[in-house]
């Protein structure tokens, strides 16, 4: 399965990506997670990315495309992969198409998660993220067993700098202006699938797996 997850900030891409990657036994590649890991490690890439992320802007394409091209050259993507947060504009979608065309392995499905704006704001403002493994929790909807501690790895939970109200507003604008056009891009390629991403996390996962499995058996 070669899959792209599309949806606004807070739609639940990262949450669903973990479940879907496990179900299909493929690596989960999140460009946001890669930037945050680099920032934590203090690399030049992380420091450069932070200046854009803190403002809710996209990291420049030349930086992001190079990073993704490198990641897609690793052996673990041979059985497939799930991209979360990439592509984020039509130029990135073109680059991804070219990288995969060289290998003869095009995207099989682009799964769009549909969530309304009020729900997005609730989800992002209550999100708490693990400093260590980046798993997302929510102070109301997805509470960790112990406050402030990740259920998965025991790491500390924190609030992302870009989950502040003013940055959320800019991220939503950037999504509408720059990312939403990739929906039409994937419609034209005949690979777009859209599902409502509301309800419990496991219900959304089941909806996604059913939609993807049905789509695969038709194609
Ligand atoms: P990135 O990390 O990709 O952030 P994003 O796309 O804005 O998405 P989020 O991580 O905010 O949300 P999500 O959809 O993963 O939701 P989640 O599962 O956490 O990017 C951050 C920044 O990096 C960008 O702004 C940009 O600067 C840079 N960047 C990244 N990729 C780039 C690229 N390709 N090009 C250029 N720049 C790039 O869920 C949200 C919350 O909701 C959580 O608290 C969760 O517990 C909760 N939740 C999830 N599902 C449900 C549910 N069903 N019911 C109730 N609550 C739920």
GROMACS .gro file of C-alpha atoms and ligand atoms in nm:
model
  276
    1UNK     CA    1   0.000   0.000   0.000
    2UNK     CA    2   0.142   0.338  -0.105
    3UNK     CA    3  -0.074   0.590   0.068
    4UNK     CA    4  -0.090   0.967   0.121
    5UNK     CA    5  -0.299   1.113   0.406
    6UNK     CA    6  -0.452   1.452   0.335
    7UNK     CA    7  -0.645   1.679   0.569
    8UNK     CA    8  -0.627   2.005   0.761
    9UNK     CA    9  -0.415   2.049   1.075
   10UNK     CA   10  -0.575   1.853   1.357
   11UNK     CA   11  -0.787   1.630   1.131
   12UNK     CA   12  -0.627   1.328   1.298
   13UNK     CA   13  -0.371   1.238   1.029
   14UNK     CA   14  -0.099   1.146   1.278
   15UNK     CA   15  -0.341   0.952   1.499
   16UNK     CA   16  -0.483   0.753   1.207
   17UNK     CA   17  -0.140   0.711   1.047
   18UNK     CA   18  -0.018   0.510   1.346
   19UNK     CA   19  -0.315   0.269   1.322
   20UNK     CA   20  -0.312   0.242   0.942
   21UNK     CA   21   0.064   0.191   0.921
   22UNK     CA   22   0.033  -0.089   1.174
   23UNK     CA   23  -0.265  -0.246   0.992
   24UNK     CA   24  -0.095  -0.242   0.651
   25UNK     CA   25   0.253  -0.312   0.798
   26UNK     CA   26   0.415  -0.014   0.625
   27UNK     CA   27   0.632   0.270   0.760
   28UNK     CA   28   0.464   0.592   0.872
   29UNK     CA   29   0.653   0.890   0.729
   30UNK     CA   30   0.550   1.223   0.884
   31UNK     CA   31   0.739   1.529   0.761
   32UNK     CA   32   0.624   1.724   1.072
   33UNK     CA   33   0.764   1.448   1.299
   34UNK     CA   34   1.094   1.445   1.108
   35UNK     CA   35   1.127   1.823   1.150
   36UNK     CA   36   1.041   1.801   1.523
   37UNK     CA   37   1.292   1.514   1.578
   38UNK     CA   38   1.559   1.723   1.407
   39UNK     CA   39   1.471   2.019   1.623
   40UNK     CA   40   1.497   1.807   1.936
   41UNK     CA   41   1.840   1.687   1.820
   42UNK     CA   42   1.944   2.048   1.746
   43UNK     CA   43   2.035   1.981   1.380
   44UNK     CA   44   2.059   2.269   1.127
   45UNK     CA   45   1.752   2.121   0.950
   46UNK     CA   46   1.549   2.134   1.272
   47UNK     CA   47   1.659   2.488   1.353
   48UNK     CA   48   1.573   2.608   1.002
   49UNK     CA   49   1.235   2.432   1.006
   50UNK     CA   50   1.140   2.577   1.346
   51UNK     CA   51   1.138   2.934   1.216
   52UNK     CA   52   0.865   2.838   0.965
   53UNK     CA   53   0.672   2.598   1.189
   54UNK     CA   54   0.640   2.850   1.472
   55UNK     CA   55   0.469   3.089   1.229
   56UNK     CA   56   0.245   2.824   1.077
   57UNK     CA   57   0.418   2.859   0.739
   58UNK     CA   58   0.544   2.577   0.518
   59UNK     CA   59   0.912   2.489   0.531
   60UNK     CA   60   1.058   2.571   0.183
   61UNK     CA   61   1.001   2.304  -0.080
   62UNK     CA   62   1.368   2.251  -0.163
   63UNK     CA   63   1.438   2.151   0.200
   64UNK     CA   64   1.129   1.931   0.237
   65UNK     CA   65   1.149   1.760  -0.103
   66UNK     CA   66   1.513   1.664  -0.053
   67UNK     CA   67   1.432   1.517   0.289
   68UNK     CA   68   1.140   1.311   0.152
   69UNK     CA   69   1.336   1.193  -0.151
   70UNK     CA   70   1.607   1.067   0.082
   71UNK     CA   71   1.353   0.894   0.311
   72UNK     CA   72   1.187   0.721   0.016
   73UNK     CA   73   1.521   0.578  -0.091
   74UNK     CA   74   1.541   0.356   0.222
   75UNK     CA   75   1.476  -0.016   0.186
   76UNK     CA   76   1.189  -0.025   0.436
   77UNK     CA   77   0.955   0.154   0.189
   78UNK     CA   78   0.970  -0.133  -0.062
   79UNK     CA   79   0.645  -0.294   0.067
   80UNK     CA   80   0.480   0.050   0.070
   81UNK     CA   81   0.455   0.357   0.293
   82UNK     CA   82   0.214   0.603   0.443
   83UNK     CA   83   0.298   0.972   0.393
   84UNK     CA   84   0.152   1.206   0.657
   85UNK     CA   85   0.192   1.581   0.595
   86UNK     CA   86   0.350   1.546   0.251
   87UNK     CA   87   0.274   1.662  -0.013
   88UNK     CA   88   0.150   1.995   0.113
   89UNK     CA   89   0.121   2.188  -0.213
   90UNK     CA   90   0.092   2.104  -0.581
   91UNK     CA   91   0.466   2.154  -0.640
   92UNK     CA   92   0.543   1.890  -0.375
   93UNK     CA   93   0.280   1.658  -0.526
   94UNK     CA   94   0.453   1.693  -0.865
   95UNK     CA   95   0.790   1.611  -0.710
   96UNK     CA   96   0.646   1.306  -0.532
   97UNK     CA   97   0.489   1.185  -0.855
   98UNK     CA   98   0.826   1.218  -1.032
   99UNK     CA   99   1.018   1.037  -0.755
  100UNK     CA  100   0.771   0.747  -0.764
  101UNK     CA  101   0.750   0.740  -1.145
  102UNK     CA  102   1.125   0.675  -1.156
  103UNK     CA  103   1.068   0.365  -0.943
  104UNK     CA  104   0.746   0.264  -1.126
  105UNK     CA  105   0.554   0.271  -0.795
  106UNK     CA  106   0.283   0.541  -0.808
  107UNK     CA  107   0.060   0.645  -0.518
  108UNK     CA  108  -0.228   0.397  -0.485
  109UNK     CA  109  -0.459   0.610  -0.272
  110UNK     CA  110  -0.481   0.959  -0.123
  111UNK     CA  111  -0.707   0.942   0.181
  112UNK     CA  112  -0.870   1.273   0.277
  113UNK     CA  113  -0.990   1.314   0.638
  114UNK     CA  114  -1.291   1.546   0.660
  115UNK     CA  115  -1.342   1.744   0.984
  116UNK     CA  116  -1.514   2.080   1.041
  117UNK     CA  117  -1.333   2.390   1.164
  118UNK     CA  118  -1.475   2.398   1.520
  119UNK     CA  119  -1.371   2.039   1.578
  120UNK     CA  120  -1.022   2.116   1.443
  121UNK     CA  121  -0.980   2.401   1.688
  122UNK     CA  122  -1.098   2.181   1.979
  123UNK     CA  123  -0.863   1.903   1.878
  124UNK     CA  124  -0.556   2.124   1.834
  125UNK     CA  125  -0.605   2.337   2.142
  126UNK     CA  126  -0.641   2.026   2.363
  127UNK     CA  127  -0.365   1.822   2.200
  128UNK     CA  128  -0.069   1.707   2.407
  129UNK     CA  129   0.222   1.543   2.224
  130UNK     CA  130   0.488   1.305   2.353
  131UNK     CA  131   0.832   1.470   2.356
  132UNK     CA  132   0.992   1.134   2.295
  133UNK     CA  133   0.780   0.935   2.043
  134UNK     CA  134   0.552   1.221   1.921
  135UNK     CA  135   0.229   1.028   1.987
  136UNK     CA  136  -0.069   1.266   2.017
  137UNK     CA  137  -0.311   1.268   2.311
  138UNK     CA  138  -0.598   1.501   2.393
  139UNK     CA  139  -0.689   1.645   2.733
  140UNK     CA  140  -1.053   1.549   2.675
  141UNK     CA  141  -1.089   1.302   2.385
  142UNK     CA  142  -0.774   1.086   2.413
  143UNK     CA  143  -0.656   1.114   2.771
  144UNK     CA  144  -0.336   0.936   2.872
  145UNK     CA  145  -0.374   0.688   3.160
  146UNK     CA  146  -0.153   0.913   3.373
  147UNK     CA  147  -0.168   1.292   3.329
  148UNK     CA  148   0.130   1.432   3.140
  149UNK     CA  149   0.282   1.090   3.061
  150UNK     CA  150   0.277   0.902   2.729
  151UNK     CA  151   0.101   0.563   2.748
  152UNK     CA  152   0.327   0.426   2.474
  153UNK     CA  153   0.681   0.510   2.592
  154UNK     CA  154   0.646   0.691   2.927
  155UNK     CA  155   0.779   1.020   2.776
  156UNK     CA  156   0.662   1.364   2.894
  157UNK     CA  157   0.368   1.523   2.715
  158UNK     CA  158   0.386   1.888   2.603
  159UNK     CA  159   0.184   2.140   2.405
  160UNK     CA  160   0.333   2.206   2.060
  161UNK     CA  161   0.438   2.571   2.001
  162UNK     CA  162   0.230   2.576   1.682
  163UNK     CA  163  -0.085   2.474   1.872
  164UNK     CA  164  -0.130   2.832   2.001
  165UNK     CA  165  -0.446   3.007   1.882
  166UNK     CA  166  -0.283   3.259   1.646
  167UNK     CA  167  -0.059   2.997   1.484
  168UNK     CA  168  -0.354   2.756   1.442
  169UNK     CA  169  -0.539   3.031   1.250
  170UNK     CA  170  -0.243   3.078   1.013
  171UNK     CA  171  -0.199   2.701   0.964
  172UNK     CA  172  -0.564   2.677   0.860
  173UNK     CA  173  -0.518   2.963   0.610
  174UNK     CA  174  -0.207   2.798   0.468
  175UNK     CA  175  -0.399   2.471   0.436
  176UNK     CA  176  -0.680   2.641   0.239
  177UNK     CA  177  -0.447   2.839   0.014
  178UNK     CA  178  -0.165   2.594  -0.050
  179UNK     CA  179  -0.262   2.240   0.050
  180UNK     CA  180  -0.631   2.208  -0.044
  181UNK     CA  181  -0.547   2.224  -0.420
  182UNK     CA  182  -0.380   1.882  -0.394
  183UNK     CA  183  -0.727   1.733  -0.346
  184UNK     CA  184  -0.808   1.811  -0.712
  185UNK     CA  185  -0.463   1.689  -0.812
  186UNK     CA  186  -0.544   1.345  -0.668
  187UNK     CA  187  -0.902   1.349  -0.800
  188UNK     CA  188  -0.753   1.393  -1.147
  189UNK     CA  189  -0.519   1.099  -1.081
  190UNK     CA  190  -0.823   0.889  -0.984
  191UNK     CA  191  -0.684   0.800  -0.639
  192UNK     CA  192  -0.872   1.029  -0.400
  193UNK     CA  193  -1.087   0.877  -0.124
  194UNK     CA  194  -1.261   1.103   0.131
  195UNK     CA  195  -1.403   0.989   0.465
  196UNK     CA  196  -1.559   1.172   0.761
  197UNK     CA  197  -1.297   1.174   1.038
  198UNK     CA  198  -1.538   1.232   1.325
  199UNK     CA  199  -1.634   0.983   1.594
  200UNK     CA  200  -1.404   0.769   1.807
  201UNK     CA  201  -1.049   0.712   1.680
  202UNK     CA  202  -1.109   0.337   1.628
  203UNK     CA  203  -1.431   0.403   1.434
  204UNK     CA  204  -1.244   0.638   1.201
  205UNK     CA  205  -0.969   0.378   1.156
  206UNK     CA  206  -1.226   0.113   1.064
  207UNK     CA  207  -1.390   0.352   0.817
  208UNK     CA  208  -1.050   0.423   0.660
  209UNK     CA  209  -0.952   0.055   0.634
  210UNK     CA  210  -1.292  -0.037   0.481
  211UNK     CA  211  -1.266   0.249   0.229
  212UNK     CA  212  -0.906   0.163   0.135
  213UNK     CA  213  -0.972  -0.211   0.109
  214UNK     CA  214  -1.283  -0.154  -0.107
  215UNK     CA  215  -1.090   0.088  -0.328
  216UNK     CA  216  -0.799  -0.154  -0.372
  217UNK     CA  217  -1.020  -0.445  -0.469
  218UNK     CA  218  -1.189  -0.229  -0.738
  219UNK     CA  219  -0.854  -0.115  -0.888
  220LIG     P1  220   0.249   1.862   1.087
  220LIG     O1  221   0.315   1.806   1.205
  220LIG     O2  222   0.231   1.779   0.965
  220LIG     O3  223   0.111   1.924   1.136
  220LIG     P2  224  -0.035   1.935   1.068
  220LIG     O4  225  -0.052   1.888   0.928
  220LIG     O5  226  -0.069   2.074   1.092
  220LIG     O6  227  -0.110   1.827   1.138
  220LIG     P3  228  -0.117   1.807   1.288
  220LIG     O7  229  -0.001   1.724   1.333
  220LIG     O8  230  -0.136   1.937   1.358
  220LIG     O9  231  -0.256   1.729   1.303
  220LIG     P4  232  -0.299   1.584   1.266
  220LIG    O10  233  -0.392   1.588   1.150
  220LIG    O11  234  -0.180   1.491   1.256
  220LIG    O12  235  -0.384   1.551   1.395
  220LIG     P5  236  -0.354   1.457   1.521
  220LIG    O13  237  -0.363   1.313   1.483
  220LIG    O14  238  -0.233   1.501   1.594
  220LIG    O15  239   0.324   1.995   1.039
  220LIG     C1  240   0.367   2.092   1.131
  220LIG     C2  241   0.447   2.197   1.055
  220LIG    O16  242   0.564   2.136   0.994
  220LIG     C3  243   0.375   2.266   0.939
  220LIG    O17  244   0.295   2.375   0.983
  220LIG     C4  245   0.495   2.312   0.853
  220LIG    O18  246   0.556   2.425   0.908
  220LIG     C5  247   0.591   2.195   0.868
  220LIG     N1  248   0.571   2.095   0.762
  220LIG     C6  249   0.531   1.966   0.781
  220LIG     N2  250   0.523   1.903   0.662
  220LIG     C7  251   0.558   1.995   0.568
  220LIG     C8  252   0.567   1.991   0.426
  220LIG     N3  253   0.535   1.879   0.356
  220LIG     N4  254   0.606   2.103   0.361
  220LIG     C9  255   0.637   2.214   0.429
  220LIG     N5  256   0.628   2.226   0.563
  220LIG    C10  257   0.590   2.116   0.631
  220LIG    O19  258  -0.485   1.488   1.608
  220LIG    C11  259  -0.506   1.619   1.663
  220LIG    C12  260  -0.569   1.605   1.802
  220LIG    O20  261  -0.700   1.547   1.787
  220LIG    C13  262  -0.493   1.513   1.898
  220LIG    O21  263  -0.500   1.567   2.026
  220LIG    C14  264  -0.570   1.378   1.891
  220LIG    O22  265  -0.561   1.307   2.013
  220LIG    C15  266  -0.713   1.428   1.865
  220LIG     N6  267  -0.791   1.335   1.783
  220LIG    C16  268  -0.749   1.266   1.673
  220LIG     N7  269  -0.851   1.193   1.624
  220LIG    C17  270  -0.959   1.218   1.701
  220LIG    C18  271  -1.094   1.172   1.701
  220LIG     N8  272  -1.138   1.085   1.609
  220LIG     N9  273  -1.177   1.221   1.796
  220LIG    C19  274  -1.133   1.309   1.889
  220LIG    N10  275  -1.006   1.354   1.897
  220LIG    C20  276  -0.919   1.309   1.803
   0.00000   0.00000   0.00000
